[in-house]
Structures are given as structure tokens and as C-alpha cells.
Coordinates of C-alpha atoms in Angstrom, one line a residue:
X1 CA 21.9 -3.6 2.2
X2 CA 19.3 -6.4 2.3
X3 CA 20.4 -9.9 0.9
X4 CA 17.9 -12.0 -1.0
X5 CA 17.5 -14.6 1.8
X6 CA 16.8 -11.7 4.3
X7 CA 12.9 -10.9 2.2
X8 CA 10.2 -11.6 4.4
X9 CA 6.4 -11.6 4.1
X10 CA 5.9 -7.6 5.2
X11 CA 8.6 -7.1 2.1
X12 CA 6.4 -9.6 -0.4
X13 CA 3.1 -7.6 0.9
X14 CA 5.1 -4.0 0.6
X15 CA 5.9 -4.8 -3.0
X16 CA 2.1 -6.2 -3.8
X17 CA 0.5 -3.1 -2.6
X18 CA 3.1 -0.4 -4.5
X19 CA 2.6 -2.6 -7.5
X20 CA -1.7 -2.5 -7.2
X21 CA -1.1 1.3 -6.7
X22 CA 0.9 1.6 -9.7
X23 CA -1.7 -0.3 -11.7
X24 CA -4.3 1.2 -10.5
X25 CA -2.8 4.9 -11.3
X26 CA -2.4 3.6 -14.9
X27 CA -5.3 2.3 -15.4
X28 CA -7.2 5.4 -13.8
X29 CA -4.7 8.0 -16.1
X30 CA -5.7 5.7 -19.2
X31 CA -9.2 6.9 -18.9
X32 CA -8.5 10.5 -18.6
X33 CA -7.0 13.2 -21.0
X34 CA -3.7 12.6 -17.8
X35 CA -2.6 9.7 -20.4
X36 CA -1.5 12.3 -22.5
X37 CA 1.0 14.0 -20.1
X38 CA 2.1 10.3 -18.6
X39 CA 3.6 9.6 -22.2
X40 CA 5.0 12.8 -22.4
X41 CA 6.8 12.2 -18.5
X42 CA 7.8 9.1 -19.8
X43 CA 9.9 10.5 -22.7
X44 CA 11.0 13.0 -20.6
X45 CA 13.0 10.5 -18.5
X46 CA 14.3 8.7 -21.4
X47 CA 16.1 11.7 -22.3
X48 CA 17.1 13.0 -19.3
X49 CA 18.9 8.8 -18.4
X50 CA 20.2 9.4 -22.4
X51 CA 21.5 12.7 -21.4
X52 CA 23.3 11.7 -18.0
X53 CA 24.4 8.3 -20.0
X54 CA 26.1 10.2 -23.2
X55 CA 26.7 13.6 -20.4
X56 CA 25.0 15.8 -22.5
X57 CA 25.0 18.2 -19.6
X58 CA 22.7 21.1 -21.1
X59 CA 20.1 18.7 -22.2
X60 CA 20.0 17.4 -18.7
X61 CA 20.2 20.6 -16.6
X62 CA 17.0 21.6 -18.9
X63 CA 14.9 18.3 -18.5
X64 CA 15.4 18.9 -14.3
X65 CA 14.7 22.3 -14.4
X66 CA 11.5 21.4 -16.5
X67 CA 10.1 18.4 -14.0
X68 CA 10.5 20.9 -10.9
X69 CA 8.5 23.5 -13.3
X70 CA 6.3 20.8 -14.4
X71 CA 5.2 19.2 -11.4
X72 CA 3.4 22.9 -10.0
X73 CA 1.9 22.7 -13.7
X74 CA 0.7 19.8 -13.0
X75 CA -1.0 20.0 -10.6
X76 CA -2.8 23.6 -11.9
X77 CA -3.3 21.9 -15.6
X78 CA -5.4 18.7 -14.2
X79 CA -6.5 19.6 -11.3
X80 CA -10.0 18.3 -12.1
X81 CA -8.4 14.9 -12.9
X82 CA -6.9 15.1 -8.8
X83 CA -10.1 15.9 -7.9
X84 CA -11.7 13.1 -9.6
X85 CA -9.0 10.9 -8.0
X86 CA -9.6 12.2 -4.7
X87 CA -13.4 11.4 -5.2
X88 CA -13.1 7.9 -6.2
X89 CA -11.0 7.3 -3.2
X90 CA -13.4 9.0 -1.1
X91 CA -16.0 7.2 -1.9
X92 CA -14.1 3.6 -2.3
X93 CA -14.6 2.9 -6.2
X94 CA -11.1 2.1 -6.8
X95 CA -10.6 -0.3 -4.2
X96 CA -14.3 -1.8 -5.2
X97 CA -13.3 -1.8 -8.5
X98 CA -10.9 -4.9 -7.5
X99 CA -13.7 -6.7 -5.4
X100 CA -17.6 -6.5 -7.4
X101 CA -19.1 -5.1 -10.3
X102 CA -21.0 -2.2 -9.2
X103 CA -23.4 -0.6 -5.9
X104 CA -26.8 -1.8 -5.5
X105 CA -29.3 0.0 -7.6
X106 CA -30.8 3.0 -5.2
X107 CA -34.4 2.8 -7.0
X108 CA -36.9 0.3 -6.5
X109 CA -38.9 -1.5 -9.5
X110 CA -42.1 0.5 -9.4
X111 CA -40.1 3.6 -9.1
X112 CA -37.9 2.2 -12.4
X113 CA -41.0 1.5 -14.2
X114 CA -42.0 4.8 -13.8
X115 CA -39.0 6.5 -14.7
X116 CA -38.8 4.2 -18.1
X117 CA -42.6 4.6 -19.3
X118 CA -42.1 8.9 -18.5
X119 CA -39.0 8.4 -20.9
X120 CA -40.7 6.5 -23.1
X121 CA -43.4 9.3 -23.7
X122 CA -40.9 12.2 -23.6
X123 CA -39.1 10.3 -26.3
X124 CA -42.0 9.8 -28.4
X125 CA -42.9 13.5 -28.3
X126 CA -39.6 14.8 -28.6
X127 CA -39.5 16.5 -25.7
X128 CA -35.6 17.1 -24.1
X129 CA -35.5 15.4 -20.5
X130 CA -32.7 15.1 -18.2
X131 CA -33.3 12.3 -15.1
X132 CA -30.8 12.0 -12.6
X133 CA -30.8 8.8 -10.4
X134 CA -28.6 9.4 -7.2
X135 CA -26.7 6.5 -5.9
X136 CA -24.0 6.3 -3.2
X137 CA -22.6 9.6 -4.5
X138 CA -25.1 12.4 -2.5
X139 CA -25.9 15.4 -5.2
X140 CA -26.8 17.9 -2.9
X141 CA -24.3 20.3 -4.9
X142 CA -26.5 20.0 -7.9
X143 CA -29.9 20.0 -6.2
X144 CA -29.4 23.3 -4.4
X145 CA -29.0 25.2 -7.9
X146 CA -32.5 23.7 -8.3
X147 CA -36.4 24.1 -7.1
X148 CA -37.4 21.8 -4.4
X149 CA -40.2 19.6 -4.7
X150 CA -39.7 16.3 -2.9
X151 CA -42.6 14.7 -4.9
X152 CA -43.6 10.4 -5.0
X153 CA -41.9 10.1 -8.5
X154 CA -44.9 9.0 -11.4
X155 CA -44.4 9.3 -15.0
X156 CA -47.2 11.7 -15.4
X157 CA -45.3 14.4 -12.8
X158 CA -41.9 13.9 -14.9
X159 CA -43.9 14.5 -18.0
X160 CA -45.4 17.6 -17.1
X161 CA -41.8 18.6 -15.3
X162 CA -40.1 18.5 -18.6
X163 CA -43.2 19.9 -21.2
X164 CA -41.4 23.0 -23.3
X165 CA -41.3 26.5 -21.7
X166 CA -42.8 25.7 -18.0
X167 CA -40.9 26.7 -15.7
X168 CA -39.1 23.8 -14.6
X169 CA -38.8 22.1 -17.6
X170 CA -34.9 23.7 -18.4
X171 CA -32.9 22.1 -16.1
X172 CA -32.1 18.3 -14.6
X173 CA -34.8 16.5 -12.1
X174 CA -33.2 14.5 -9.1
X175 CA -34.2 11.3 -7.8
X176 CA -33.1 10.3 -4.1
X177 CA -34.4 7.5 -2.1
X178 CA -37.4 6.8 -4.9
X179 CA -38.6 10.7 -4.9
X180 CA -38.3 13.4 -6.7
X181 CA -36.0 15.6 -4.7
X182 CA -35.8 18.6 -7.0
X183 CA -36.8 19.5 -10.7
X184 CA -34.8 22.8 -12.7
X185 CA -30.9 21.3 -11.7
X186 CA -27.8 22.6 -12.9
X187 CA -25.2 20.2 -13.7
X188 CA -21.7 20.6 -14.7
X189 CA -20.7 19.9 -18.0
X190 CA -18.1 17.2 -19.1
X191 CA -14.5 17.3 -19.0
X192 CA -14.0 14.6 -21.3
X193 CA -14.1 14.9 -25.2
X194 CA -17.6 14.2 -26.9
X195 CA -18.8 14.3 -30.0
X196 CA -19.6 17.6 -31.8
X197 CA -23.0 16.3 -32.6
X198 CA -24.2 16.1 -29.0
X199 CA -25.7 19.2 -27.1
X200 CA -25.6 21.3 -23.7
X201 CA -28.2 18.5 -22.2
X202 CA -26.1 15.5 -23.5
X203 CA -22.6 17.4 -22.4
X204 CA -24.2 17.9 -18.6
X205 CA -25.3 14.6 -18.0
X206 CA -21.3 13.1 -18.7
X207 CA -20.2 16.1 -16.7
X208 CA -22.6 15.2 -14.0
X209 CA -21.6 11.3 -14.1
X210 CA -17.6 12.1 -14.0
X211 CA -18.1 13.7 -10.6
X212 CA -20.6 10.5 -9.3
X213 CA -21.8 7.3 -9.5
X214 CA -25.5 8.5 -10.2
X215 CA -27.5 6.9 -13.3
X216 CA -28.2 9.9 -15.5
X217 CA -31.4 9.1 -18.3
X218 CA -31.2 11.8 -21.2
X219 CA -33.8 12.8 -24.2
X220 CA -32.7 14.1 -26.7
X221 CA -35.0 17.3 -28.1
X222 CA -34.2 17.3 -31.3
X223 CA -34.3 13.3 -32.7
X224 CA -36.5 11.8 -28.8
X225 CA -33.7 9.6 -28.8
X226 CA -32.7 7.9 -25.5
X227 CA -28.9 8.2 -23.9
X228 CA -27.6 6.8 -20.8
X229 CA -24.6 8.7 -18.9
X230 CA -22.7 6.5 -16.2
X231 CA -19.3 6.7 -14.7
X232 CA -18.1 9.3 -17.5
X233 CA -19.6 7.1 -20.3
X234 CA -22.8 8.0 -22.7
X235 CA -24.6 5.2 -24.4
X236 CA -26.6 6.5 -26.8
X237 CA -29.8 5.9 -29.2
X238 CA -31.4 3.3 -26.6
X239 CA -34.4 1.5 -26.7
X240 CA -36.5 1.5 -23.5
X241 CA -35.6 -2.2 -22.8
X242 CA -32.1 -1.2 -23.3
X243 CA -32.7 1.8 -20.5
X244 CA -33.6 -1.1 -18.4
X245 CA -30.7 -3.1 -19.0
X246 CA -28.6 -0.5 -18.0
X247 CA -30.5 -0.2 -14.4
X248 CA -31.0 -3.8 -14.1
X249 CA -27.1 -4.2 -14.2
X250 CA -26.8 -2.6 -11.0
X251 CA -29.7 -4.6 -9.5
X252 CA -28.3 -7.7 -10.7
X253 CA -25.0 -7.0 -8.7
X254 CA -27.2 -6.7 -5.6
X255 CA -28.7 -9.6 -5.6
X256 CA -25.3 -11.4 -6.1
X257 CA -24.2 -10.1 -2.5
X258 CA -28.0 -11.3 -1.0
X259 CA -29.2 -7.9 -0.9
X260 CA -31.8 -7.5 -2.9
X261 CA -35.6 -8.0 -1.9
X262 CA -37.2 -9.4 -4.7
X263 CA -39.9 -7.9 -6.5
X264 CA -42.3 -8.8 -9.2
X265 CA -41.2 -7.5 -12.5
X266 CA -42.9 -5.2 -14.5
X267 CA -43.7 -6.0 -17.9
X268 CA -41.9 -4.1 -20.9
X269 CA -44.9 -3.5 -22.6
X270 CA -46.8 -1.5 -19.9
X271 CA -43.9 1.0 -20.3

């Protein structure tokens, strides 16, 4: 056994890097309906240290039979909340979490301003619109359930995408690498709890941000009001200069790491 005087600096790093890991799990389970099933694992291990303490050896033998039971559950029970995990790791978000604010937005400003005056219009005539901005995270799951089009992205093509009862107009349009890569997209729909009030359209656009880091813009079709879905997250009833907020965000933690070309900004009210 190791004395105290015997700790070195690989020991001080070890104990660093299980203790980031162990806050990092929490924080991540905090987030998720996992939280749930941490508490109860918690309590489980109260007892079963009560039971050995007091040797209450029924109670004891049926909290270990239950965690060897429980951990196959598990795994079957949230295995979306794994796969989530395994994304974010894939794709470095947890350790980036610890180091900036968020990836350089993948859209340029004309390209924005485009996006932001079609919303505005759809909005104003109540017409249901899903717009999905890919970022680092490629959606080439969602855009094969689409049509292809692969299109310079204007606000008068969006519009006409998403007018009631044309043919592409029930679905989700993707936007890679400042085009439209495909109009008529089916995402999945969220994992997370939402309120009753919210929709099929409203539902996807979570669903679709759990699973990426994409910017999803939503109108609504029965009020034209504005929603943003991001990492999981809906902000709702948004005003265009909100909308732009929300992009510039991302553009804003670009330029901090000296990778942004500057542009001239366009003006709200041409939106």
C-alpha cells in the first residue's frame, strides 16, 4: 500500500482526470431523463451499505441481485441517452465544452440574411417552415429521407419550398455549405419532454437538434410564430432580430479564435 509521501505527479494527474470524468457524467445525466435513474442508484447503495452495516442479509442479497439485473436494463431502457453520449464524444463537444463556447457558424452573412427575411415572410403569412442549418454534425441520415435539390439558398426559393400543399412543402429543408442540399426531410422527433402545446414540426426540430449540433429555425403554422431548436433546447416566440442573435452567437465565438472573415452586416430592416 502506497504511503502519502510516495504520491507523485502521474497519481495528482490520474485523480484530476477520473474527477473531470465524474463531473462531466453528472453534468451530462443532469440534462437527460438518466438523472432520474442516477438518484434512484444512489439510494440503492445507501441501502444496500445500511443493509451490510445492520446485516440485514435479505435486504442485501435483493439490492445485488437487482444491480446485476439492472445494469442489462440499463443499458436497453436508455440506450438513446448512450447513444447521445457516444455522439458527443465522437464529435468532441464534451471535451470542447471545457475549452470555448461553441463551433464557428457554417453559414455566411448573405446566406443568414436570406434565411432570416424567408422566415420573416413565412411567419407573417402563417405558413409552417422547418430550416435546418448543418454545422460540424453531417445530416446526411436526414437528407436521404428527403428530395435532392442542391439549390443557391434565396428567400424567395424557401418561400415557395414551404407554400401549403406543394409537394415539398411537408417536410424539413437542409442547408450545407450555404445551399440548399435537400427540401421534404424527415427528422426524428425529440426524446426530451416538451410542452403539450407544441406540435409534430416543433417536436422534430428538438429531436433533430439532440442528435447534432445543427441550428434548426421553426414556423409555427398555426400562430407564424418563430422558434429556435439548438443542442436539445427550443427558444420559442422570437423576433427576427432575436433569430439573429441566436446565429450571431456562434459567429461571435469564431471570430474570438481569429477565424472569421469579416463581412459587412446586413441591416435588420431589409429582412
Amino acid at each position: 500500500m502506497r504511503s502519502v509521501t510516495s504520491v507523485n505527479i502521474t497519481d495528482v494527474i490520474d485523480i484530476l482526470l477520473i474527477a473531470l470524468l465524474i463531473y462531466t457524467v453528472i453534468v451530462w445525466i443532469k440534462e437527460t431523463r438518466a438523472w432520474s435513474l442516477f438518484k434512484g442508484i444512489v439510494v440503492l447503495l445507501c441501502i444496500s451499505i445500511l443493509s451490510y452495516f445492520l446485516q440485514l442479509h435479505t435486504i442485501l442479497w435483493l439490492v445485488q441481485n437487482a444491480f446485476a439485473i439492472g445494469m442489462i436494463a440499463v443499458v436497453v431502457l436508455f440506450q438513446p441517452e448512450l447513444r447521445k453520449a457516444l455522439e458527443q464524444i465522437g464529435r468532441g463537444k464534451i471535451v470542447s465544452s471545457f475549452i470555448h463556447s461553441g463551433e464557428g457558424l457554417k453559414v455566411n452573412d448573405n446566406t443568414l440574411t436570406e434565411i432570416l427575411r424567408a422566415v420573416a415572410e413565412l411567419s407573417k403569412d402563417k405558413t409552417g417552415a422547418i430550416i435546418v442549418v448543418e454545422q460540424d454534425v453531417a445530416l446526411g441520415d436526414h437528407e436521404s429521407t428527403g428530395i435532392a435539390i442542391d439549390a443557391e439558398v434565396s428567400s424567395q426559393l424557401l418561400e415557395n419550398i414551404f407554400v401549403n400543399k406543394t409537394p415539398l412543402h411537408d417536410g424539413a429543408v437542409i442547408i450545407r455549405n450555404n445551399r440548399i442540399a435537400a427540401a421534404a426531410c424527415i427528422l426524428p422527433l425529440a426524446e426530451s419532454e416538451l410542452s403539450h402545446d407544441l406540435g409534430t414540426r416543433h417536436r422534430a426540430s428538438v429531436g433533430a437538434s439532440e442528435v447534432s449540433d445543427a441550428i434548426i429555425v421553426v414556423v409555427s403554422e398555426e400562430s407564424g410564430a418563430i422558434s429556435i431548436a439548438k443542442n436539445g433546447k427550443l427558444s420559442r416566440n422570437l423576433t427576427i432580430h432575436d433569430a439573429k442573435k441566436m446565429f450571431s452567437m456562434k459567429e461571435s465565438s469564431q471570430k474570438r479564435r481569429g477565424k472569421f472573415v469579416k463581412r459587412k452586416e446586413p441591416n435588420d430592416d431589409s429582412l
